[in-house]
PDB file of C-alpha atoms in Angstrom:
ATOM      1  CA  UNK A  23     -18.671 -28.088 -24.976  1.00  0.00           C
ATOM      2  CA  UNK A  24     -19.061 -26.703 -28.502  1.00  0.00           C
ATOM      3  CA  UNK A  25     -22.346 -24.986 -27.748  1.00  0.00           C
ATOM      4  CA  UNK A  26     -20.832 -23.504 -24.586  1.00  0.00           C
ATOM      5  CA  UNK A  27     -17.955 -21.980 -26.553  1.00  0.00           C
ATOM      6  CA  UNK A  28     -20.386 -20.706 -29.176  1.00  0.00           C
ATOM      7  CA  UNK A  29     -22.575 -19.032 -26.573  1.00  0.00           C
ATOM      8  CA  UNK A  30     -19.516 -17.497 -24.890  1.00  0.00           C
ATOM      9  CA  UNK A  31     -18.238 -16.076 -28.175  1.00  0.00           C
ATOM     10  CA  UNK A  32     -21.703 -14.751 -29.084  1.00  0.00           C
ATOM     11  CA  UNK A  33     -22.088 -13.056 -25.695  1.00  0.00           C
ATOM     12  CA  UNK A  34     -18.641 -11.452 -26.000  1.00  0.00           C
ATOM     13  CA  UNK A  35     -19.284 -10.168 -29.524  1.00  0.00           C
ATOM     14  CA  UNK A  36     -22.699  -8.831 -28.511  1.00  0.00           C
ATOM     15  CA  UNK A  37     -21.147  -7.095 -25.513  1.00  0.00           C
ATOM     16  CA  UNK A  38     -18.534  -5.397 -27.698  1.00  0.00           C
ATOM     17  CA  UNK A  39     -21.116  -4.361 -30.306  1.00  0.00           C
ATOM     18  CA  UNK A  40     -23.153  -2.676 -27.575  1.00  0.00           C
ATOM     19  CA  UNK A  41     -20.267  -1.115 -25.643  1.00  0.00           C
ATOM     20  CA  UNK A  42     -17.587  -0.108 -28.164  1.00  0.00           C
ATOM     21  CA  UNK A  43     -19.534   2.508 -30.191  1.00  0.00           C
ATOM     22  CA  UNK A  44     -19.486   4.844 -27.187  1.00  0.00           C
ATOM     23  CA  UNK A  45     -15.678   4.978 -27.369  1.00  0.00           C
ATOM     24  CA  UNK A  46     -14.841   4.679 -31.069  1.00  0.00           C
ATOM     25  CA  UNK A  47     -15.113   8.414 -31.754  1.00  0.00           C
ATOM     26  CA  UNK A  48     -12.896   9.358 -28.776  1.00  0.00           C
ATOM     27  CA  UNK A  49     -15.632  11.725 -27.583  1.00  0.00           C
ATOM     28  CA  UNK A  50     -15.543  11.928 -23.751  1.00  0.00           C
ATOM     29  CA  UNK A  51     -19.166  13.064 -23.755  1.00  0.00           C
ATOM     30  CA  UNK A  52     -20.248   9.654 -25.124  1.00  0.00           C
ATOM     31  CA  UNK A  53     -18.239   7.644 -22.613  1.00  0.00           C
ATOM     32  CA  UNK A  54     -20.323   5.351 -20.415  1.00  0.00           C
ATOM     33  CA  UNK A  55     -17.794   6.008 -17.649  1.00  0.00           C
ATOM     34  CA  UNK A  56     -17.597   9.676 -16.518  1.00  0.00           C
ATOM     35  CA  UNK A  57     -14.301  11.177 -17.675  1.00  0.00           C
ATOM     36  CA  UNK A  58     -12.535  13.326 -15.088  1.00  0.00           C
ATOM     37  CA  UNK A  59     -11.695  16.769 -16.402  1.00  0.00           C
ATOM     38  CA  UNK A  60      -9.110  17.255 -13.627  1.00  0.00           C
ATOM     39  CA  UNK A  61      -7.146  14.185 -14.742  1.00  0.00           C
ATOM     40  CA  UNK A  62      -5.843  14.704 -18.322  1.00  0.00           C
ATOM     41  CA  UNK A  63      -4.689  11.082 -18.674  1.00  0.00           C
ATOM     42  CA  UNK A  64      -8.054   9.654 -17.669  1.00  0.00           C
ATOM     43  CA  UNK A  65      -9.613   9.716 -21.144  1.00  0.00           C
ATOM     44  CA  UNK A  66      -6.640   8.246 -23.104  1.00  0.00           C
ATOM     45  CA  UNK A  67      -5.992   5.587 -20.451  1.00  0.00           C
ATOM     46  CA  UNK A  68      -9.663   4.633 -20.388  1.00  0.00           C
ATOM     47  CA  UNK A  69      -9.732   4.419 -24.184  1.00  0.00           C
ATOM     48  CA  UNK A  70      -6.539   2.321 -24.245  1.00  0.00           C
ATOM     49  CA  UNK A  71      -7.942  -0.035 -21.618  1.00  0.00           C
ATOM     50  CA  UNK A  72     -11.203  -0.515 -23.503  1.00  0.00           C
ATOM     51  CA  UNK A  73      -9.538  -1.109 -26.878  1.00  0.00           C
ATOM     52  CA  UNK A  74      -6.925  -3.494 -25.481  1.00  0.00           C
ATOM     53  CA  UNK A  75      -9.523  -5.182 -23.305  1.00  0.00           C
ATOM     54  CA  UNK A  76     -11.599  -5.796 -26.441  1.00  0.00           C
ATOM     55  CA  UNK A  77      -8.578  -7.424 -28.097  1.00  0.00           C
ATOM     56  CA  UNK A  78      -8.103  -9.612 -25.023  1.00  0.00           C
ATOM     57  CA  UNK A  79     -11.776 -10.574 -24.974  1.00  0.00           C
ATOM     58  CA  UNK A  80     -11.835 -11.660 -28.613  1.00  0.00           C
ATOM     59  CA  UNK A  81      -8.537 -13.554 -28.510  1.00  0.00           C
ATOM     60  CA  UNK A  82      -9.555 -15.217 -25.234  1.00  0.00           C
ATOM     61  CA  UNK A  83     -12.383 -16.879 -27.152  1.00  0.00           C
ATOM     62  CA  UNK A  84      -9.775 -18.344 -29.510  1.00  0.00           C
ATOM     63  CA  UNK A  85      -7.516 -19.408 -26.644  1.00  0.00           C
ATOM     64  CA  UNK A  86     -10.180 -21.554 -24.990  1.00  0.00           C
ATOM     65  CA  UNK A  87     -11.144 -23.289 -28.255  1.00  0.00           C
ATOM     66  CA  UNK A  88      -9.759 -26.856 -27.907  1.00  0.00           C
ATOM     67  CA  UNK A  89     -10.113 -27.661 -31.611  1.00  0.00           C
ATOM     68  CA  UNK A  90      -7.965 -24.687 -32.592  1.00  0.00           C
ATOM     69  CA  UNK A  91      -5.336 -25.578 -30.004  1.00  0.00           C
ATOM     70  CA  UNK A  92      -5.131 -29.209 -31.189  1.00  0.00           C
ATOM     71  CA  UNK A  93      -5.436 -28.746 -34.940  1.00  0.00           C
ATOM     72  CA  UNK A  94      -3.697 -25.392 -35.388  1.00  0.00           C
ATOM     73  CA  UNK A  95      -1.192 -24.960 -32.554  1.00  0.00           C
ATOM     74  CA  UNK A  96       0.646 -22.226 -34.427  1.00  0.00           C
ATOM     75  CA  UNK A  97      -2.523 -20.111 -34.641  1.00  0.00           C
ATOM     76  CA  UNK A  98      -3.102 -20.804 -30.949  1.00  0.00           C
ATOM     77  CA  UNK A  99       0.382 -19.564 -30.104  1.00  0.00           C
ATOM     78  CA  UNK A 100       0.031 -16.413 -32.194  1.00  0.00           C
ATOM     79  CA  UNK A 101      -3.403 -15.593 -30.828  1.00  0.00           C
ATOM     80  CA  UNK A 102      -1.901 -16.087 -27.368  1.00  0.00           C
ATOM     81  CA  UNK A 103       0.795 -13.538 -28.157  1.00  0.00           C
ATOM     82  CA  UNK A 104      -1.853 -11.060 -29.334  1.00  0.00           C
ATOM     83  CA  UNK A 105      -3.874 -11.781 -26.180  1.00  0.00           C
ATOM     84  CA  UNK A 106      -0.870 -10.987 -23.993  1.00  0.00           C
ATOM     85  CA  UNK A 107       0.968  -8.243 -25.887  1.00  0.00           C
ATOM     86  CA  UNK A 108      -1.967  -6.507 -27.555  1.00  0.00           C
ATOM     87  CA  UNK A 109      -4.569  -7.140 -24.899  1.00  0.00           C
ATOM     88  CA  UNK A 110      -3.739  -7.912 -21.294  1.00  0.00           C
ATOM     89  CA  UNK A 111      -0.395  -6.157 -20.840  1.00  0.00           C
ATOM     90  CA  UNK A 112      -1.311  -2.722 -22.255  1.00  0.00           C
ATOM     91  CA  UNK A 113      -4.913  -3.028 -21.076  1.00  0.00           C
ATOM     92  CA  UNK A 114      -3.860  -4.038 -17.574  1.00  0.00           C
ATOM     93  CA  UNK A 115      -1.327  -1.233 -17.254  1.00  0.00           C
ATOM     94  CA  UNK A 116      -3.878   1.288 -18.532  1.00  0.00           C
ATOM     95  CA  UNK A 117      -6.551   0.186 -16.073  1.00  0.00           C
ATOM     96  CA  UNK A 118      -4.149   0.714 -13.173  1.00  0.00           C
ATOM     97  CA  UNK A 119      -4.171   4.384 -14.124  1.00  0.00           C
ATOM     98  CA  UNK A 120      -7.968   4.498 -14.303  1.00  0.00           C
ATOM     99  CA  UNK A 121      -9.266   2.207 -11.539  1.00  0.00           C
ATOM    100  CA  UNK A 122      -7.979   4.252  -8.555  1.00  0.00           C
ATOM    101  CA  UNK A 123     -10.125   7.220  -9.630  1.00  0.00           C
ATOM    102  CA  UNK A 124     -13.361   5.251 -10.024  1.00  0.00           C
ATOM    103  CA  UNK A 125     -16.461   7.423 -10.204  1.00  0.00           C
ATOM    104  CA  UNK A 126     -18.432   4.919  -8.099  1.00  0.00           C
ATOM    105  CA  UNK A 127     -16.303   5.200  -4.979  1.00  0.00           C
ATOM    106  CA  UNK A 128     -13.460   3.641  -3.023  1.00  0.00           C
ATOM    107  CA  UNK A 129     -14.732   0.011  -2.913  1.00  0.00           C
ATOM    108  CA  UNK A 130     -15.034  -0.028  -6.714  1.00  0.00           C
ATOM    109  CA  UNK A 131     -11.581   1.542  -7.042  1.00  0.00           C
ATOM    110  CA  UNK A 132     -10.004  -1.143  -4.840  1.00  0.00           C
ATOM    111  CA  UNK A 133     -11.865  -3.957  -6.575  1.00  0.00           C
ATOM    112  CA  UNK A 134     -10.938  -2.814 -10.075  1.00  0.00           C
ATOM    113  CA  UNK A 135      -7.313  -2.130  -9.100  1.00  0.00           C
ATOM    114  CA  UNK A 136      -6.932  -5.601  -7.606  1.00  0.00           C
ATOM    115  CA  UNK A 137      -8.581  -7.079 -10.694  1.00  0.00           C
ATOM    116  CA  UNK A 138      -6.085  -5.251 -12.898  1.00  0.00           C
ATOM    117  CA  UNK A 139      -3.126  -6.532 -10.873  1.00  0.00           C
ATOM    118  CA  UNK A 140      -4.386 -10.130 -10.920  1.00  0.00           C
ATOM    119  CA  UNK A 141      -5.138  -9.861 -14.643  1.00  0.00           C
ATOM    120  CA  UNK A 142      -1.518  -8.939 -15.315  1.00  0.00           C
ATOM    121  CA  UNK A 143      -0.065 -11.484 -12.878  1.00  0.00           C
ATOM    122  CA  UNK A 144      -2.026 -14.479 -14.185  1.00  0.00           C
ATOM    123  CA  UNK A 145      -1.278 -13.696 -17.839  1.00  0.00           C
ATOM    124  CA  UNK A 146       2.453 -13.191 -17.225  1.00  0.00           C
ATOM    125  CA  UNK A 147       2.583 -16.367 -15.099  1.00  0.00           C
ATOM    126  CA  UNK A 148       0.931 -18.270 -17.954  1.00  0.00           C
ATOM    127  CA  UNK A 149       3.413 -16.878 -20.479  1.00  0.00           C
ATOM    128  CA  UNK A 150       6.390 -17.759 -18.291  1.00  0.00           C
ATOM    129  CA  UNK A 151       5.089 -21.291 -17.780  1.00  0.00           C
ATOM    130  CA  UNK A 152       4.729 -21.737 -21.546  1.00  0.00           C
ATOM    131  CA  UNK A 153       8.250 -20.435 -22.126  1.00  0.00           C
ATOM    132  CA  UNK A 154       9.510 -22.977 -19.591  1.00  0.00           C
ATOM    133  CA  UNK A 155       7.441 -25.693 -21.370  1.00  0.00           C
ATOM    134  CA  UNK A 156       5.402 -26.304 -18.225  1.00  0.00           C
ATOM    135  CA  UNK A 157       2.264 -26.641 -20.282  1.00  0.00           C
ATOM    136  CA  UNK A 158      -0.031 -27.930 -17.519  1.00  0.00           C
ATOM    137  CA  UNK A 159       0.848 -24.900 -15.403  1.00  0.00           C
ATOM    138  CA  UNK A 160       0.489 -22.688 -18.478  1.00  0.00           C
ATOM    139  CA  UNK A 161      -3.056 -23.888 -19.074  1.00  0.00           C
ATOM    140  CA  UNK A 162      -4.004 -23.465 -15.418  1.00  0.00           C
ATOM    141  CA  UNK A 163      -2.750 -19.876 -15.321  1.00  0.00           C
ATOM    142  CA  UNK A 164      -4.435 -19.053 -18.606  1.00  0.00           C
ATOM    143  CA  UNK A 165      -7.747 -20.442 -17.352  1.00  0.00           C
ATOM    144  CA  UNK A 166      -7.476 -17.989 -14.462  1.00  0.00           C
ATOM    145  CA  UNK A 167      -6.466 -15.156 -16.787  1.00  0.00           C
ATOM    146  CA  UNK A 168      -9.360 -15.764 -19.171  1.00  0.00           C
ATOM    147  CA  UNK A 169     -11.770 -15.980 -16.222  1.00  0.00           C
ATOM    148  CA  UNK A 170     -10.646 -12.488 -15.214  1.00  0.00           C
ATOM    149  CA  UNK A 171     -10.929 -11.259 -18.802  1.00  0.00           C
ATOM    150  CA  UNK A 172     -14.556 -12.387 -18.978  1.00  0.00           C
ATOM    151  CA  UNK A 173     -15.358 -10.620 -15.696  1.00  0.00           C
ATOM    152  CA  UNK A 174     -16.113  -7.384 -17.557  1.00  0.00           C
ATOM    153  CA  UNK A 175     -18.927  -9.130 -19.417  1.00  0.00           C
ATOM    154  CA  UNK A 176     -20.569 -10.771 -16.394  1.00  0.00           C
ATOM    155  CA  UNK A 177     -20.142  -7.512 -14.478  1.00  0.00           C
ATOM    156  CA  UNK A 178     -23.114  -6.121 -16.399  1.00  0.00           C
ATOM    157  CA  UNK A 179     -25.255  -9.060 -15.300  1.00  0.00           C
ATOM    158  CA  UNK A 180     -24.302  -8.648 -11.639  1.00  0.00           C
ATOM    159  CA  UNK A 181     -24.871  -4.893 -11.818  1.00  0.00           C
ATOM    160  CA  UNK A 182     -28.484  -5.442 -12.888  1.00  0.00           C
ATOM    161  CA  UNK A 183     -28.953  -8.044 -10.138  1.00  0.00           C
ATOM    162  CA  UNK A 184     -27.644  -5.726  -7.426  1.00  0.00           C
ATOM    163  CA  UNK A 185     -29.597  -2.717  -8.679  1.00  0.00           C
ATOM    164  CA  UNK A 186     -32.807  -4.752  -8.520  1.00  0.00           C
ATOM    165  CA  UNK A 187     -31.991  -6.103  -5.057  1.00  0.00           C
ATOM    166  CA  UNK A 188     -31.025  -2.721  -3.613  1.00  0.00           C
ATOM    167  CA  UNK A 189     -34.001  -1.014  -5.237  1.00  0.00           C
ATOM    168  CA  UNK A 190     -36.295  -3.545  -3.607  1.00  0.00           C
ATOM    169  CA  UNK A 191     -34.588  -2.950  -0.250  1.00  0.00           C
ATOM    170  CA  UNK A 192     -34.517   0.860  -0.359  1.00  0.00           C
ATOM    171  CA  UNK A 193     -35.486   2.598  -3.618  1.00  0.00           C
ATOM    172  CA  UNK A 194     -34.731   6.021  -2.110  1.00  0.00           C
ATOM    173  CA  UNK A 195     -31.087   5.221  -1.255  1.00  0.00           C
ATOM    174  CA  UNK A 196     -28.964   7.992  -2.874  1.00  0.00           C
ATOM    175  CA  UNK A 197     -25.960   5.645  -2.909  1.00  0.00           C
ATOM    176  CA  UNK A 198     -27.822   2.821  -4.642  1.00  0.00           C
ATOM    177  CA  UNK A 199     -25.843   2.941  -7.896  1.00  0.00           C
ATOM    178  CA  UNK A 200     -22.371   3.221  -6.266  1.00  0.00           C
ATOM    179  CA  UNK A 201     -23.222   0.363  -3.909  1.00  0.00           C
ATOM    180  CA  UNK A 202     -24.492  -1.801  -6.763  1.00  0.00           C
ATOM    181  CA  UNK A 203     -21.451  -0.957  -8.887  1.00  0.00           C
ATOM    182  CA  UNK A 204     -19.011  -1.845  -6.108  1.00  0.00           C
ATOM    183  CA  UNK A 205     -20.769  -5.137  -5.385  1.00  0.00           C
ATOM    184  CA  UNK A 206     -20.829  -6.076  -9.082  1.00  0.00           C
ATOM    185  CA  UNK A 207     -17.134  -5.236  -9.507  1.00  0.00           C
ATOM    186  CA  UNK A 208     -16.086  -7.598  -6.726  1.00  0.00           C
ATOM    187  CA  UNK A 209     -18.605 -10.336  -7.512  1.00  0.00           C
ATOM    188  CA  UNK A 210     -17.755 -10.466 -11.213  1.00  0.00           C
ATOM    189  CA  UNK A 211     -14.095 -11.391 -10.866  1.00  0.00           C
ATOM    190  CA  UNK A 212     -14.195 -13.219  -7.519  1.00  0.00           C
ATOM    191  CA  UNK A 213     -16.956 -15.591  -8.675  1.00  0.00           C
ATOM    192  CA  UNK A 214     -15.215 -16.113 -12.026  1.00  0.00           C
ATOM    193  CA  UNK A 215     -11.965 -17.025 -10.278  1.00  0.00           C
ATOM    194  CA  UNK A 216     -13.741 -19.405  -7.906  1.00  0.00           C
ATOM    195  CA  UNK A 217     -15.405 -21.155 -10.846  1.00  0.00           C
ATOM    196  CA  UNK A 218     -12.057 -21.380 -12.637  1.00  0.00           C
ATOM    197  CA  UNK A 219     -10.395 -22.903  -9.567  1.00  0.00           C
ATOM    198  CA  UNK A 220     -13.270 -25.352  -9.121  1.00  0.00           C
ATOM    199  CA  UNK A 221     -12.921 -26.414 -12.757  1.00  0.00           C
ATOM    200  CA  UNK A 222      -9.147 -26.845 -12.421  1.00  0.00           C
ATOM    201  CA  UNK A 223      -9.508 -28.898  -9.241  1.00  0.00           C
ATOM    202  CA  UNK A 224     -12.211 -31.029 -10.851  1.00  0.00           C
ATOM    203  CA  UNK A 225      -9.882 -31.936 -13.722  1.00  0.00           C
ATOM    204  CA  UNK A 226      -7.055 -32.879 -11.371  1.00  0.00           C
ATOM    205  CA  UNK A 227      -6.743 -36.647 -10.770  1.00  0.00           C
ATOM    206  CA  UNK A 228      -7.736 -37.528  -7.203  1.00  0.00           C
ATOM    207  CA  UNK A 229      -4.785 -37.411  -4.821  1.00  0.00           C
ATOM    208  CA  UNK A 230      -2.441 -35.918  -7.428  1.00  0.00           C
ATOM    209  CA  UNK A 231      -0.652 -32.688  -6.425  1.00  0.00           C
ATOM    210  CA  UNK A 232      -0.215 -29.984  -9.095  1.00  0.00           C
ATOM    211  CA  UNK A 233       3.521 -30.602  -9.570  1.00  0.00           C
ATOM    212  CA  UNK A 234       2.989 -34.316 -10.133  1.00  0.00           C
ATOM    213  CA  UNK A 235       0.209 -33.625 -12.605  1.00  0.00           C
ATOM    214  CA  UNK A 236       2.417 -31.223 -14.547  1.00  0.00           C
ATOM    215  CA  UNK A 237       5.238 -33.760 -14.681  1.00  0.00           C
ATOM    216  CA  UNK A 238       2.873 -36.485 -15.804  1.00  0.00           C
ATOM    217  CA  UNK A 239       1.576 -34.385 -18.680  1.00  0.00           C
ATOM    218  CA  UNK A 240       5.117 -33.603 -19.813  1.00  0.00           C
ATOM    219  CA  UNK A 241       5.886 -37.289 -19.867  1.00  0.00           C
ATOM    220  CA  UNK A 242       2.760 -38.141 -21.861  1.00  0.00           C
ATOM    221  CA  UNK A 243       3.326 -38.780 -25.589  1.00  0.00           C
TER     222      UNK A 243
END
């Protein structure tokens, strides 16, 4: 478990080191995503999403660290607040202003918009469960939220996979990159969510419905 968390944190930090420099100077010409000149809010919304998404990515690594949660619950709670208020909420709202005008076409726009909505919904559901002291539900929702947060990282992996596959199928296809981008957008968050749900179901005691499990954990000393 420890090595898995270490690898996850290392991958996230490496991703940010490689991606963030293109946006730090606020120069649209350096952006890895084409900035639309006919949409004045595109550049600031994109920048806000990337900065807040970076905050969410880093604090997500803290949120899934069991040792920190057990030994320093106050730090866990504060990092959770930063994850929600400084990461997911502003980053999710910003992406809803960017995703519909995706430069790689309608399928990518739909996939990223739905991802943004689910990102907001799962994080808010997790916060509400924590406020209601339904901690089992809180953890389940946050597992889903973090899975969606990490989708931006694995998206790069899937993009390479699809580019290689589509190149092998038809290297002359003028829509190769948009098709690969759309496929990677959907695969990244759908697969992450499926893995998260599998993990949650695997941890559930056999024959125990979610509500019963939540009640049992509340009753535990």
